[in-house]
mmCIF file of C-alpha atoms in Angstrom:
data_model
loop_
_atom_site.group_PDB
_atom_site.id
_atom_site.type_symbol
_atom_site.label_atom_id
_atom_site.label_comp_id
_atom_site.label_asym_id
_atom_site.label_seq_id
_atom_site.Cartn_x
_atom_site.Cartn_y
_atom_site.Cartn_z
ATOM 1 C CA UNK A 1 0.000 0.000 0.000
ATOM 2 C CA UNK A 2 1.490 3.450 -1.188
ATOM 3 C CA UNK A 3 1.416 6.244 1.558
ATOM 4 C CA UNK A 4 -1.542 9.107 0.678
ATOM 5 C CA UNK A 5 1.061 11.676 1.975
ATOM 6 C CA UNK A 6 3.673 10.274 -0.175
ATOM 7 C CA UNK A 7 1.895 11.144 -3.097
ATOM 8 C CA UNK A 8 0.708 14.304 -2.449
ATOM 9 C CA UNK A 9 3.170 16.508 -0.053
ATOM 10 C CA UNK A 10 6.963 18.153 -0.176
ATOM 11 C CA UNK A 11 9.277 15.853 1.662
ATOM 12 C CA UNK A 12 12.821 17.362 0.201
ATOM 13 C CA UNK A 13 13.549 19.723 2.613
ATOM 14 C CA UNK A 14 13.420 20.270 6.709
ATOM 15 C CA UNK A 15 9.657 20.440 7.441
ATOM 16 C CA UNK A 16 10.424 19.521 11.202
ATOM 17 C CA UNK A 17 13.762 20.926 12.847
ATOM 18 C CA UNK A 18 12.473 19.991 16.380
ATOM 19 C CA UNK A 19 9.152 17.426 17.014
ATOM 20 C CA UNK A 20 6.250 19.220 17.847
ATOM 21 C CA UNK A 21 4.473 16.628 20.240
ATOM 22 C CA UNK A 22 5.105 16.423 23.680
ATOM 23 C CA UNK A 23 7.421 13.189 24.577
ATOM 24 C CA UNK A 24 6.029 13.832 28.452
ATOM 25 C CA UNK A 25 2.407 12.497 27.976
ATOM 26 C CA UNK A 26 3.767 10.231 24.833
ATOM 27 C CA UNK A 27 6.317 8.102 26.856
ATOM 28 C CA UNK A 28 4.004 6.959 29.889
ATOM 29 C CA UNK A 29 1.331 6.666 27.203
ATOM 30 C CA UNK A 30 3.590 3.626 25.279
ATOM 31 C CA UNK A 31 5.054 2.477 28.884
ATOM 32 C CA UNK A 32 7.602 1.215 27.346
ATOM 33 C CA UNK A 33 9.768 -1.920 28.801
ATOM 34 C CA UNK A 34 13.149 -3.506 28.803
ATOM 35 C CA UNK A 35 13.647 -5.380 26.030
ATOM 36 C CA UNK A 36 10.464 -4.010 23.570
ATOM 37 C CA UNK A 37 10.389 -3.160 19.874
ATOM 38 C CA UNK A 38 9.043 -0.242 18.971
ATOM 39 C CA UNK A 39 8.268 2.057 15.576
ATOM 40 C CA UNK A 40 8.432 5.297 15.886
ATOM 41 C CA UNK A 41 7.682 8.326 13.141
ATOM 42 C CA UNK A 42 10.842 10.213 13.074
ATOM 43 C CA UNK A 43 10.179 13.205 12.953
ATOM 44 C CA UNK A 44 13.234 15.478 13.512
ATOM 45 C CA UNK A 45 13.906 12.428 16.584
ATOM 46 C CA UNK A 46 13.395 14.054 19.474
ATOM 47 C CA UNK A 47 10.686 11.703 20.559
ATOM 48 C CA UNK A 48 12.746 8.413 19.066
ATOM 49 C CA UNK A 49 15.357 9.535 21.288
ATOM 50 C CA UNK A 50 13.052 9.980 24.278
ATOM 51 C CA UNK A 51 11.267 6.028 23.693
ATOM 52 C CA UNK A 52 14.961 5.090 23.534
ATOM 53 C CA UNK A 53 15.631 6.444 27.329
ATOM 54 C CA UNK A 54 13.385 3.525 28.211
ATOM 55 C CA UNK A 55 15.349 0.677 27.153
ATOM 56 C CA UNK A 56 13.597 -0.738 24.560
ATOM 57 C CA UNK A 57 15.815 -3.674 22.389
ATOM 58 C CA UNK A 58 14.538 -2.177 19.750
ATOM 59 C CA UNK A 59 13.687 1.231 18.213
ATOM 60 C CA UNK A 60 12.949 1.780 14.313
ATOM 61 C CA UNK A 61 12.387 5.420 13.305
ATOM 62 C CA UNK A 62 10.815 5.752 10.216
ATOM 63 C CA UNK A 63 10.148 8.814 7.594
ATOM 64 C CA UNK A 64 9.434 9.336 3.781
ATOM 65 C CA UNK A 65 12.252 12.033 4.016
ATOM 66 C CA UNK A 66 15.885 12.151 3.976
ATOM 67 C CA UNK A 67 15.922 15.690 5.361
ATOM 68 C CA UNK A 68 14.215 14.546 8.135
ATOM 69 C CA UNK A 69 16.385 11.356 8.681
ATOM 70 C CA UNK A 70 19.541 13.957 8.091
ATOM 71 C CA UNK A 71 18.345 16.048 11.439
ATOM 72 C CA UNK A 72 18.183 12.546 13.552
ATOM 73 C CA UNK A 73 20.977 11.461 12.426
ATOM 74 C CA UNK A 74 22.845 14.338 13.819
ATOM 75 C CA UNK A 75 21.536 14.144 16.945
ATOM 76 C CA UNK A 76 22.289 10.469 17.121
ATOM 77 C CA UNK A 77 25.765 11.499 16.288
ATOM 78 C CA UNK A 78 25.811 14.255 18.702
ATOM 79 C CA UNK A 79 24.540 12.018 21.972
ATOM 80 C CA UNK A 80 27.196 9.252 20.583
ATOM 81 C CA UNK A 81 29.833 12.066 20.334
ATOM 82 C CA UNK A 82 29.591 14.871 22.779
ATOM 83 C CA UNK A 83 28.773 15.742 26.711
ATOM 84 C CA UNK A 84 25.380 17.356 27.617
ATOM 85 C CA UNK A 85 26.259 20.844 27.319
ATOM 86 C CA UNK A 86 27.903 20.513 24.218
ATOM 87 C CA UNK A 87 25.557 17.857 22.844
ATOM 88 C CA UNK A 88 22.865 21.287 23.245
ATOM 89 C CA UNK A 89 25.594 23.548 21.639
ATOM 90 C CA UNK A 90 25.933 21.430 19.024
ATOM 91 C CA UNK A 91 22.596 21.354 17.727
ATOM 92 C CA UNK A 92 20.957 24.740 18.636
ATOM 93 C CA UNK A 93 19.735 24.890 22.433
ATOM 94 C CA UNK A 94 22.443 26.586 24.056
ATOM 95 C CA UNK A 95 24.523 29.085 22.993
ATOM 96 C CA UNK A 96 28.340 28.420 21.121
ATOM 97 C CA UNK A 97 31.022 29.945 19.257
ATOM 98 C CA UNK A 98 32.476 26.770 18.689
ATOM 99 C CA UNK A 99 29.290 24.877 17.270
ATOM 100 C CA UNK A 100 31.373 24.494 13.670
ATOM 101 C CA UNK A 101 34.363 22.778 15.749
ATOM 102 C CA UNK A 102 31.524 20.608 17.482
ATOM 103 C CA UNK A 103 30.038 19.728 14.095
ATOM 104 C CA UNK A 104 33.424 18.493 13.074
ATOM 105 C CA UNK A 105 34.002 16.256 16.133
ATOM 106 C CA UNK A 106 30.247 14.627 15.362
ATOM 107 C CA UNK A 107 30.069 14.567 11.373
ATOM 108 C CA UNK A 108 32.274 11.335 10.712
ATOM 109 C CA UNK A 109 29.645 9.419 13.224
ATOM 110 C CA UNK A 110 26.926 10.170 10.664
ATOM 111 C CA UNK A 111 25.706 8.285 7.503
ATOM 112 C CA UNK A 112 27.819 9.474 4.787
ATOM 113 C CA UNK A 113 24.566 10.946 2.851
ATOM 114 C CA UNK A 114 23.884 13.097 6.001
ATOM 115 C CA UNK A 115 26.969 14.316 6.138
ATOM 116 C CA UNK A 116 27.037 15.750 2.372
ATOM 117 C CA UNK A 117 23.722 17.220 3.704
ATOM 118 C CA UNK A 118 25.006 19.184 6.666
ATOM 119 C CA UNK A 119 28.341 19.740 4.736
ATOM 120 C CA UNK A 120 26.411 21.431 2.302
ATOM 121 C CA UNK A 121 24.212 23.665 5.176
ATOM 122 C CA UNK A 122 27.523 24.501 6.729
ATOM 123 C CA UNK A 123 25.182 27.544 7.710
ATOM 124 C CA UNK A 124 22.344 26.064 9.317
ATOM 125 C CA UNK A 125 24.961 23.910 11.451
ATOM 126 C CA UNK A 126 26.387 27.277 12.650
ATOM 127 C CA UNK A 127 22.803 28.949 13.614
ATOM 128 C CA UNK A 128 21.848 25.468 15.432
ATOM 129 C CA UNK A 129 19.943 23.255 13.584
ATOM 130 C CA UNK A 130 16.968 23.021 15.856
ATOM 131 C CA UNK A 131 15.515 26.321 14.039
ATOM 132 C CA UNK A 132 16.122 25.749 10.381
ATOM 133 C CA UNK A 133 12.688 23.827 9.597
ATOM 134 C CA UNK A 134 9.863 25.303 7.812
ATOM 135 C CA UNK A 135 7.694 25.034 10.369
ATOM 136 C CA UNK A 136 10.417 26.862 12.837
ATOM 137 C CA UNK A 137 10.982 29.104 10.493
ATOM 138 C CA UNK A 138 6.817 30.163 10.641
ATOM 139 C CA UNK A 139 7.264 30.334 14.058
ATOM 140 C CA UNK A 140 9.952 33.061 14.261
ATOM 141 C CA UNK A 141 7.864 34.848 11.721
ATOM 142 C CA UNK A 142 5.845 35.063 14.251
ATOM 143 C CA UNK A 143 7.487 35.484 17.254
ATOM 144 C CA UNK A 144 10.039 38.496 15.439
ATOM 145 C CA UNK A 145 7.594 40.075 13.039
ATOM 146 C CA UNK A 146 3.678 40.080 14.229
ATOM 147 C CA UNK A 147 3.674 39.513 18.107
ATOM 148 C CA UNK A 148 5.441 42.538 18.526
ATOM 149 C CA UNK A 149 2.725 44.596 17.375
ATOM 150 C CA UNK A 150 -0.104 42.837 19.795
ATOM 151 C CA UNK A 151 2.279 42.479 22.880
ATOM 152 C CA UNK A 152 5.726 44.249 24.235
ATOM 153 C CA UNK A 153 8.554 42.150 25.457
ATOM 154 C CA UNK A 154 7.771 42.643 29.226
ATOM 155 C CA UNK A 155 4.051 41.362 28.328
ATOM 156 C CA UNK A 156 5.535 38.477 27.076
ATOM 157 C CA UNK A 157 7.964 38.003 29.994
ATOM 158 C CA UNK A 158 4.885 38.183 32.379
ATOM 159 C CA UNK A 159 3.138 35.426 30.034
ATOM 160 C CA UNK A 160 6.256 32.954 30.989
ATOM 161 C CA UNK A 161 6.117 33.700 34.151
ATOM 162 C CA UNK A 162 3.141 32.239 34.509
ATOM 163 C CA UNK A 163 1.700 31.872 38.180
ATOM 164 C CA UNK A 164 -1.281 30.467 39.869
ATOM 165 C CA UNK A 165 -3.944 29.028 37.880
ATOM 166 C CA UNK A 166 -5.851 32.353 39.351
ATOM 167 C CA UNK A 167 -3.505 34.751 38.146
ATOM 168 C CA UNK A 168 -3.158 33.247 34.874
ATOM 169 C CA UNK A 169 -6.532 33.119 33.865
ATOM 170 C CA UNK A 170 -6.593 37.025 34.740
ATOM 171 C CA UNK A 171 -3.375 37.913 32.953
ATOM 172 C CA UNK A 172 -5.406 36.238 29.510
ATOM 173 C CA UNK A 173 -8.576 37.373 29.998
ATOM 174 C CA UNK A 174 -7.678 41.412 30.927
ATOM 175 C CA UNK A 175 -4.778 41.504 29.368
ATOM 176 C CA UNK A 176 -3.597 38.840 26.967
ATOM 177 C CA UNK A 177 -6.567 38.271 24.910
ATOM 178 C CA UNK A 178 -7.157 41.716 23.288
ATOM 179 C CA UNK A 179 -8.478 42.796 20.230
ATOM 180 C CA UNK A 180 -5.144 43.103 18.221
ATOM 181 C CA UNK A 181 -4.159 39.077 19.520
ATOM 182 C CA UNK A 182 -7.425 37.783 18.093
ATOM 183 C CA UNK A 183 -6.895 39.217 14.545
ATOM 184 C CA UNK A 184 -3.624 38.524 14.531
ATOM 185 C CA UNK A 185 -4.193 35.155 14.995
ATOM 186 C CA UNK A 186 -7.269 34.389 13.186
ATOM 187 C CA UNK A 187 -5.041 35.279 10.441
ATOM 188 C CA UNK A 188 -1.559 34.337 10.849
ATOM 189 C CA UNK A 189 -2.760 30.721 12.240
ATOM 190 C CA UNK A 190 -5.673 30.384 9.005
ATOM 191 C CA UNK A 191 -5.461 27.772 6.932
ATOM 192 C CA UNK A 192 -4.103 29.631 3.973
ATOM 193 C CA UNK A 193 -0.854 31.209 5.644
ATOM 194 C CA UNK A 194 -0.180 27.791 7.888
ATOM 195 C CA UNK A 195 -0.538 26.658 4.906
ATOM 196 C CA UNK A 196 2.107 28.543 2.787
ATOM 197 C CA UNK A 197 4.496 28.928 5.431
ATOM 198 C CA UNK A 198 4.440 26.466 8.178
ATOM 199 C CA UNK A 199 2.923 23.067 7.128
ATOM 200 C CA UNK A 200 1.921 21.497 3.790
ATOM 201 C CA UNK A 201 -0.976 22.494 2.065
ATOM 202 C CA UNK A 202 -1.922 19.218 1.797
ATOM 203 C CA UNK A 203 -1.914 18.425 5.170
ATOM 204 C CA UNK A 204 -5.180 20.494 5.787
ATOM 205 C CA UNK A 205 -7.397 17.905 3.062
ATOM 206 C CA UNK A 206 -9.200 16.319 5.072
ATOM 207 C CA UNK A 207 -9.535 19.368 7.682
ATOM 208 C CA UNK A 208 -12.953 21.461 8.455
ATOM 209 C CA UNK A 209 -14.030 24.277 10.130
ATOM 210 C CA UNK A 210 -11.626 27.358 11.051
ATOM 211 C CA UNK A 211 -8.206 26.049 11.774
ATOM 212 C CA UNK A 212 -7.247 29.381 13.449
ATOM 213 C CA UNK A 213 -10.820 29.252 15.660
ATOM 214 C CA UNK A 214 -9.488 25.750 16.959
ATOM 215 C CA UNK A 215 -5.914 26.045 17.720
ATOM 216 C CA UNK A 216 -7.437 29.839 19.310
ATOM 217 C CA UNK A 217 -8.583 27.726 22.052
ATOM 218 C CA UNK A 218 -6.365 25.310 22.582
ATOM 219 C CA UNK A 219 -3.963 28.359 23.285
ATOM 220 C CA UNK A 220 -6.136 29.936 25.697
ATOM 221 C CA UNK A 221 -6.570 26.164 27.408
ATOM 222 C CA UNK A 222 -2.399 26.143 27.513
ATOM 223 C CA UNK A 223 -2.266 29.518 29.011
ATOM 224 C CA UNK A 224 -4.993 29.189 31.695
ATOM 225 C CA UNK A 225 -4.871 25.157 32.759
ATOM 226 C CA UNK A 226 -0.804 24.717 32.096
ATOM 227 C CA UNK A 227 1.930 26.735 33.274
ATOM 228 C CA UNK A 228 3.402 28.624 30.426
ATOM 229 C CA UNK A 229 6.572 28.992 33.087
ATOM 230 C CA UNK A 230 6.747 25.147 32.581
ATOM 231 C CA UNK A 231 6.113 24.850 28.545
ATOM 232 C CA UNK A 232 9.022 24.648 26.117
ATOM 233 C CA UNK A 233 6.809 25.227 23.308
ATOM 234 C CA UNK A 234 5.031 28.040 24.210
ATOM 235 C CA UNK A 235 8.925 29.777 25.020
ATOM 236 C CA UNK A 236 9.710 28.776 21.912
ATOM 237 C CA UNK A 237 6.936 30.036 20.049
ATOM 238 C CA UNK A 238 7.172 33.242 22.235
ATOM 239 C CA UNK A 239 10.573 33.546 22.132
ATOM 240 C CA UNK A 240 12.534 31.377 19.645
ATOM 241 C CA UNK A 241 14.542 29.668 22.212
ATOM 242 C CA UNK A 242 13.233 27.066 25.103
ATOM 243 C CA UNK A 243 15.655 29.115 27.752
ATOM 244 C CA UNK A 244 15.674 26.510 30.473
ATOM 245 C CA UNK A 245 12.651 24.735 29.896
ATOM 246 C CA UNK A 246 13.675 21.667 28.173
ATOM 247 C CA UNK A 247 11.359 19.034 26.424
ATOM 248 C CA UNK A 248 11.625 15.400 27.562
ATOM 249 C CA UNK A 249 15.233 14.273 25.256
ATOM 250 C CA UNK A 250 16.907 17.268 25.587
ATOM 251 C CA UNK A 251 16.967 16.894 29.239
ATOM 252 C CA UNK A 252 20.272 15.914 31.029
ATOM 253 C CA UNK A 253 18.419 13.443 33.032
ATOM 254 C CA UNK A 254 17.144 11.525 30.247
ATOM 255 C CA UNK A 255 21.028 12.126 28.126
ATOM 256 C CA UNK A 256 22.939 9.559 29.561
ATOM 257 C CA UNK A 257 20.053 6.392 28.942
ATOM 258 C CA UNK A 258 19.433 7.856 25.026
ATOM 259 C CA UNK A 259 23.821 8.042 24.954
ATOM 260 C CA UNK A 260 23.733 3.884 26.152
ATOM 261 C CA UNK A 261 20.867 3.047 23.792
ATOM 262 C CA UNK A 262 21.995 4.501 20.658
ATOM 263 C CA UNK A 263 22.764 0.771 19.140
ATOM 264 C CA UNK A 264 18.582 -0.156 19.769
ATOM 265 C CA UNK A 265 17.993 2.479 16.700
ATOM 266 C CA UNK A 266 17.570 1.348 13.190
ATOM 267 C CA UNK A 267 16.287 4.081 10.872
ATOM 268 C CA UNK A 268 14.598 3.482 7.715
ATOM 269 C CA UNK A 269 13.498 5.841 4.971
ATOM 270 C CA UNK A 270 10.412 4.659 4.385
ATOM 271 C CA UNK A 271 6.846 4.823 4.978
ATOM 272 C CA UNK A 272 5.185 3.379 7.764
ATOM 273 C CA UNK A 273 3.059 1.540 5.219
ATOM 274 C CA UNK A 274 5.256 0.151 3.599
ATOM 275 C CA UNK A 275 7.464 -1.167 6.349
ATOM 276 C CA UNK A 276 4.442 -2.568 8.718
ATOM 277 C CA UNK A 277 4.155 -5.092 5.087
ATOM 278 C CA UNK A 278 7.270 -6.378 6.139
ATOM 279 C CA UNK A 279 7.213 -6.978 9.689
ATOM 280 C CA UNK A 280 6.243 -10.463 10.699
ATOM 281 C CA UNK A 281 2.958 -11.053 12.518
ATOM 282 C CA UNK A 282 2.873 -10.008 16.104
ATOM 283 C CA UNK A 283 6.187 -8.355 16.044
ATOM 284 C CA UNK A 284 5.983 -5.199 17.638
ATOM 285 C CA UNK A 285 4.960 -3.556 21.438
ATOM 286 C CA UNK A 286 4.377 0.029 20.459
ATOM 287 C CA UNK A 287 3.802 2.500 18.292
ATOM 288 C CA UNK A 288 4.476 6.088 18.283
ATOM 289 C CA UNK A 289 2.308 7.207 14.917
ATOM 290 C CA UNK A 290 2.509 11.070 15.437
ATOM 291 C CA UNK A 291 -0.281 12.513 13.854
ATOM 292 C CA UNK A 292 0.081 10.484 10.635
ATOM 293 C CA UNK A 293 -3.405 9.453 10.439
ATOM 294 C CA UNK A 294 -4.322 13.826 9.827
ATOM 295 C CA UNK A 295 -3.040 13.289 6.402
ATOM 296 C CA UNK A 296 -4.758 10.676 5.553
ATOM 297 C CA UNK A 297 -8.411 9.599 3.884
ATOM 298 C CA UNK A 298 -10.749 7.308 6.830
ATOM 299 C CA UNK A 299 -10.049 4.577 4.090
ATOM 300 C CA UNK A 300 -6.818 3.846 3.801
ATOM 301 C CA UNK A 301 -6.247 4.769 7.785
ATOM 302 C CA UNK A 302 -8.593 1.442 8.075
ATOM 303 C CA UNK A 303 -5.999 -0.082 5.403
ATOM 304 C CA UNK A 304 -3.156 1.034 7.600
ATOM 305 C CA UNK A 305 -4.432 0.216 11.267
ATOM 306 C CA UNK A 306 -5.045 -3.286 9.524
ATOM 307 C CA UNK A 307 -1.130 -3.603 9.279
ATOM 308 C CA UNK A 308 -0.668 -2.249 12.716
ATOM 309 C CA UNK A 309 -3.086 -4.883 14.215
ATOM 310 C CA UNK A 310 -1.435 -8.146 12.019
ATOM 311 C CA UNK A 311 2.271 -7.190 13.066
ATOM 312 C CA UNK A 312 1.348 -5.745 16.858
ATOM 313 C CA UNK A 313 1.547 -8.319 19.550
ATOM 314 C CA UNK A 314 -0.888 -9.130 22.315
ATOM 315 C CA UNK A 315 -0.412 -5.704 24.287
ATOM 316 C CA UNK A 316 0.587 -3.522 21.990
ATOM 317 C CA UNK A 317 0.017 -0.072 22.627
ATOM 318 C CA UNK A 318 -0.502 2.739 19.857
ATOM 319 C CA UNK A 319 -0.323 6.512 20.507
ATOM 320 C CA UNK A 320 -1.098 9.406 18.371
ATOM 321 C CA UNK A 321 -2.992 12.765 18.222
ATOM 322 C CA UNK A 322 -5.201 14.639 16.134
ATOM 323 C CA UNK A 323 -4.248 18.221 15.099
ATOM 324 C CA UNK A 324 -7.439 18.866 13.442
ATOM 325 C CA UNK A 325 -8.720 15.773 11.291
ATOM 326 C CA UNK A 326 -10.901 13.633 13.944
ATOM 327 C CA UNK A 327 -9.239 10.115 13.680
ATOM 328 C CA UNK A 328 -9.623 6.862 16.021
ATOM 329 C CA UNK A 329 -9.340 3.560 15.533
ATOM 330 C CA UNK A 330 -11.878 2.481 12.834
ATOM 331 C CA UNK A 331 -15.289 1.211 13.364
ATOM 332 C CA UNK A 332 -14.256 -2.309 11.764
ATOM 333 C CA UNK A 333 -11.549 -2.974 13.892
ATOM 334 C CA UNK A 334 -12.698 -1.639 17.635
ATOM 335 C CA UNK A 335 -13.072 -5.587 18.982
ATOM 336 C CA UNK A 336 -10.071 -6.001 18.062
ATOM 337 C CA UNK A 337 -8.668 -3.115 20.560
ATOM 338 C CA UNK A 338 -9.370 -1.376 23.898
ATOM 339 C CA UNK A 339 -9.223 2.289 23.329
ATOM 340 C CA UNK A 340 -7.798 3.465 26.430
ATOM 341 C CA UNK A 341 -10.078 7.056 26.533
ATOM 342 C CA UNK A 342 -9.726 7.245 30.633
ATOM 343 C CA UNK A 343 -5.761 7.300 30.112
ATOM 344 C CA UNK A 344 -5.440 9.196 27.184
ATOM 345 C CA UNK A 345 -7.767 11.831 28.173
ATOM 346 C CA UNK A 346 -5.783 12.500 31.225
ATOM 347 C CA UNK A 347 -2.544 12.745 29.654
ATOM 348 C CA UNK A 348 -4.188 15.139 27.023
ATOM 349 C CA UNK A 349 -5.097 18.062 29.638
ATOM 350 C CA UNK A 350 -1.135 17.899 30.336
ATOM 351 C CA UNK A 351 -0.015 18.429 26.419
ATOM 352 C CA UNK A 352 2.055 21.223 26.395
ATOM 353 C CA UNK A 353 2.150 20.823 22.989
ATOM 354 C CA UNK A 354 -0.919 22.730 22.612
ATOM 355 C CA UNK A 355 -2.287 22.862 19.406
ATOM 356 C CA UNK A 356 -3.829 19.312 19.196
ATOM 357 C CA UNK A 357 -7.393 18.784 19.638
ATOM 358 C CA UNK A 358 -6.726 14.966 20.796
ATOM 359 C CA UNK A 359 -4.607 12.161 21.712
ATOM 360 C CA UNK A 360 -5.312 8.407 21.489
ATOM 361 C CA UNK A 361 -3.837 5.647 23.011
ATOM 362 C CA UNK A 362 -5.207 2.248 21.676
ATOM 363 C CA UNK A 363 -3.990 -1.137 22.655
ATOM 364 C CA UNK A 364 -4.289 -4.137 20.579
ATOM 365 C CA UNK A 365 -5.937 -7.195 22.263
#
């Protein structure tokens, strides 16, 4: 079965310089254990790297493109390579003059494809490759260009603050949430501009209703139920830079188990399709599937999910989320699996990853 996406989106450049899913309601959701096998959508690999901090035997990270593949590859090369603090010079997090001379320590660890690829972006490598994606790149539109004009920077600085529950909801509601934010965003985060600038065009097909209405609320929900003081994505989309607030795999508490498991990671350039065809029966624990299903038509997610249920064992748990396409597991197949909506649901009100409208967590039985 060919992948819908394949055929209809851009996959030649960095979409994805940083994953955009939050690995802290995604790795108790898999509960992962010693010894597991696991597929995970790549992605830019944070979250690969994060499933690998829980000792799995196992770990194949899978995308359509080698731009994508490129950016995990040299973080894997930068955990094998470097300590913490220069593991987050080297790609971006922390500030360097040296990140060139770290680059050079890391590169001959890499595939040698990848490292044509950063050879030849000698420049993004020295601005930190954590912000040269599209969707990034959207995102500093954004936090350089148009906030600015709603909010100043001390505004801002009082958002990621944060604060009681109490004080937060007053901050948005008499001060946040004025006129000029709510134009601003209806337009900026509307379907036409995400789409030109920050995700694929086709990624919206099988969207309806106002995107910017939707992910509108789910912002309000992460200011006034979360702690923006806590929330790497909000500081970066606020900002540009996570400051100390540090998703799940960029954490030093997490470094030294992703450093040990580096060898559990096989990464394939394919699509998930594709390789779930040629996985034996009842071969694999857990899933991480991103949002993958969003681009997708109901039928051929029922195609797809067939795969996942002939090579998933007894057990096996899958995770994803809706951005704005309602998915779950199909009609056809639901005595087949336990959707687990007490677990997920409660992990969802914690997604500091904001803009998703759901997360599922299905486990095959």
């Amino acid at each position: 079965m060919r992948s819908e996406a394949e055929e209809k989106a851009d996959f030649t450049r960095i979409r994805y310089a940083q994953c955009w899913e939050d690995a802290d309601i995604l790795v108790p959701a898999l509960a992962i254990k010693n010894g597991e096998t696991v597929v995970s959508i790549a992605s830019a690999g944070d979250n690969t790297f994060s499933l690998l901090s829980q000792g799995p035997a196992k770990v194949y990270a899978l995308d359509l493109s080698a731009a994508q593949l490129a950016c995990l590859d040299y973080r894997k090369a930068a955990y094998a390579c470097l300590n913490y603090e220069e593991f987050l010079q080297a790609i971006g997090v922390r500030a360097t003059h040296h990140r060139l001379a770290l680059y050079h320590r890391l590169r001959e660890e890499m595939a040698p494809s990848n490292r044509d690829y950063w050879d030849q972006h000698l420049d993004w490598v020295q601005s930190g490759i954590v912000g040269v994606g599209k969707f990034e790149n959207y995102f500093n539109i954004f936090s350089t260009k148009l906030l600015p004009l709603v909010h100043s920077t001390k505004r801002i600085d009082q958002m990621l603050k944060g604060g009681t529950k109490a004080e937060r909801v007053k901050f948005y509601e008499e001060t946040w949430n004025n006129q000029r934010w709510k134009l601003m965003f209806k337009f900026f985060f509307s379907r036409q501009v995400m789409g030109r600038l920050g995700r694929d065009p086709s990624f919206f097909e099988y969207v309806e209703g106002s995107v910017a209405d939707r992910i509108l609320e789910r912002t309000a929900y992460a200011i006034k139920e979360l702690n923006p003081a806590e929330n790497p994505y909000m500081h970066w989309i606020l900002r540009g830079c996570f400051g100390e607030v540090l998703p799940h795999a960029l954490r030093e508490e997490n470094f030294e188990a992703i450093k040990n498991n580096l060898p559990a990671l096989e990464v394939r350039q394919q699509s998930l399709e594709a390789f779930i065809a040629e996985m034996p029966e009842a071969s694999v624990d857990a899933y991480n599937l991103s949002d993958i299903f969003e681009y997708m038509s109901n039928s051929q997610m029922e195609q797809l999910y067939e795969g996942l249920l002939r090579a998933g064992k007894s057990g096996a748990r899958i995770a994803y989320w809706n951005m704005l396409a309602p998915r779950a597991c199909p009609e056809k197949f639901q005595s087949e699996v336990a959707c687990c909506i007490d677990k997920a649901e409660s992990l969802f009100k914690q997604d500091k990853a904001f803009f998703y409208s759901a997360f599922r967590i299905e486990e095959v039985k």
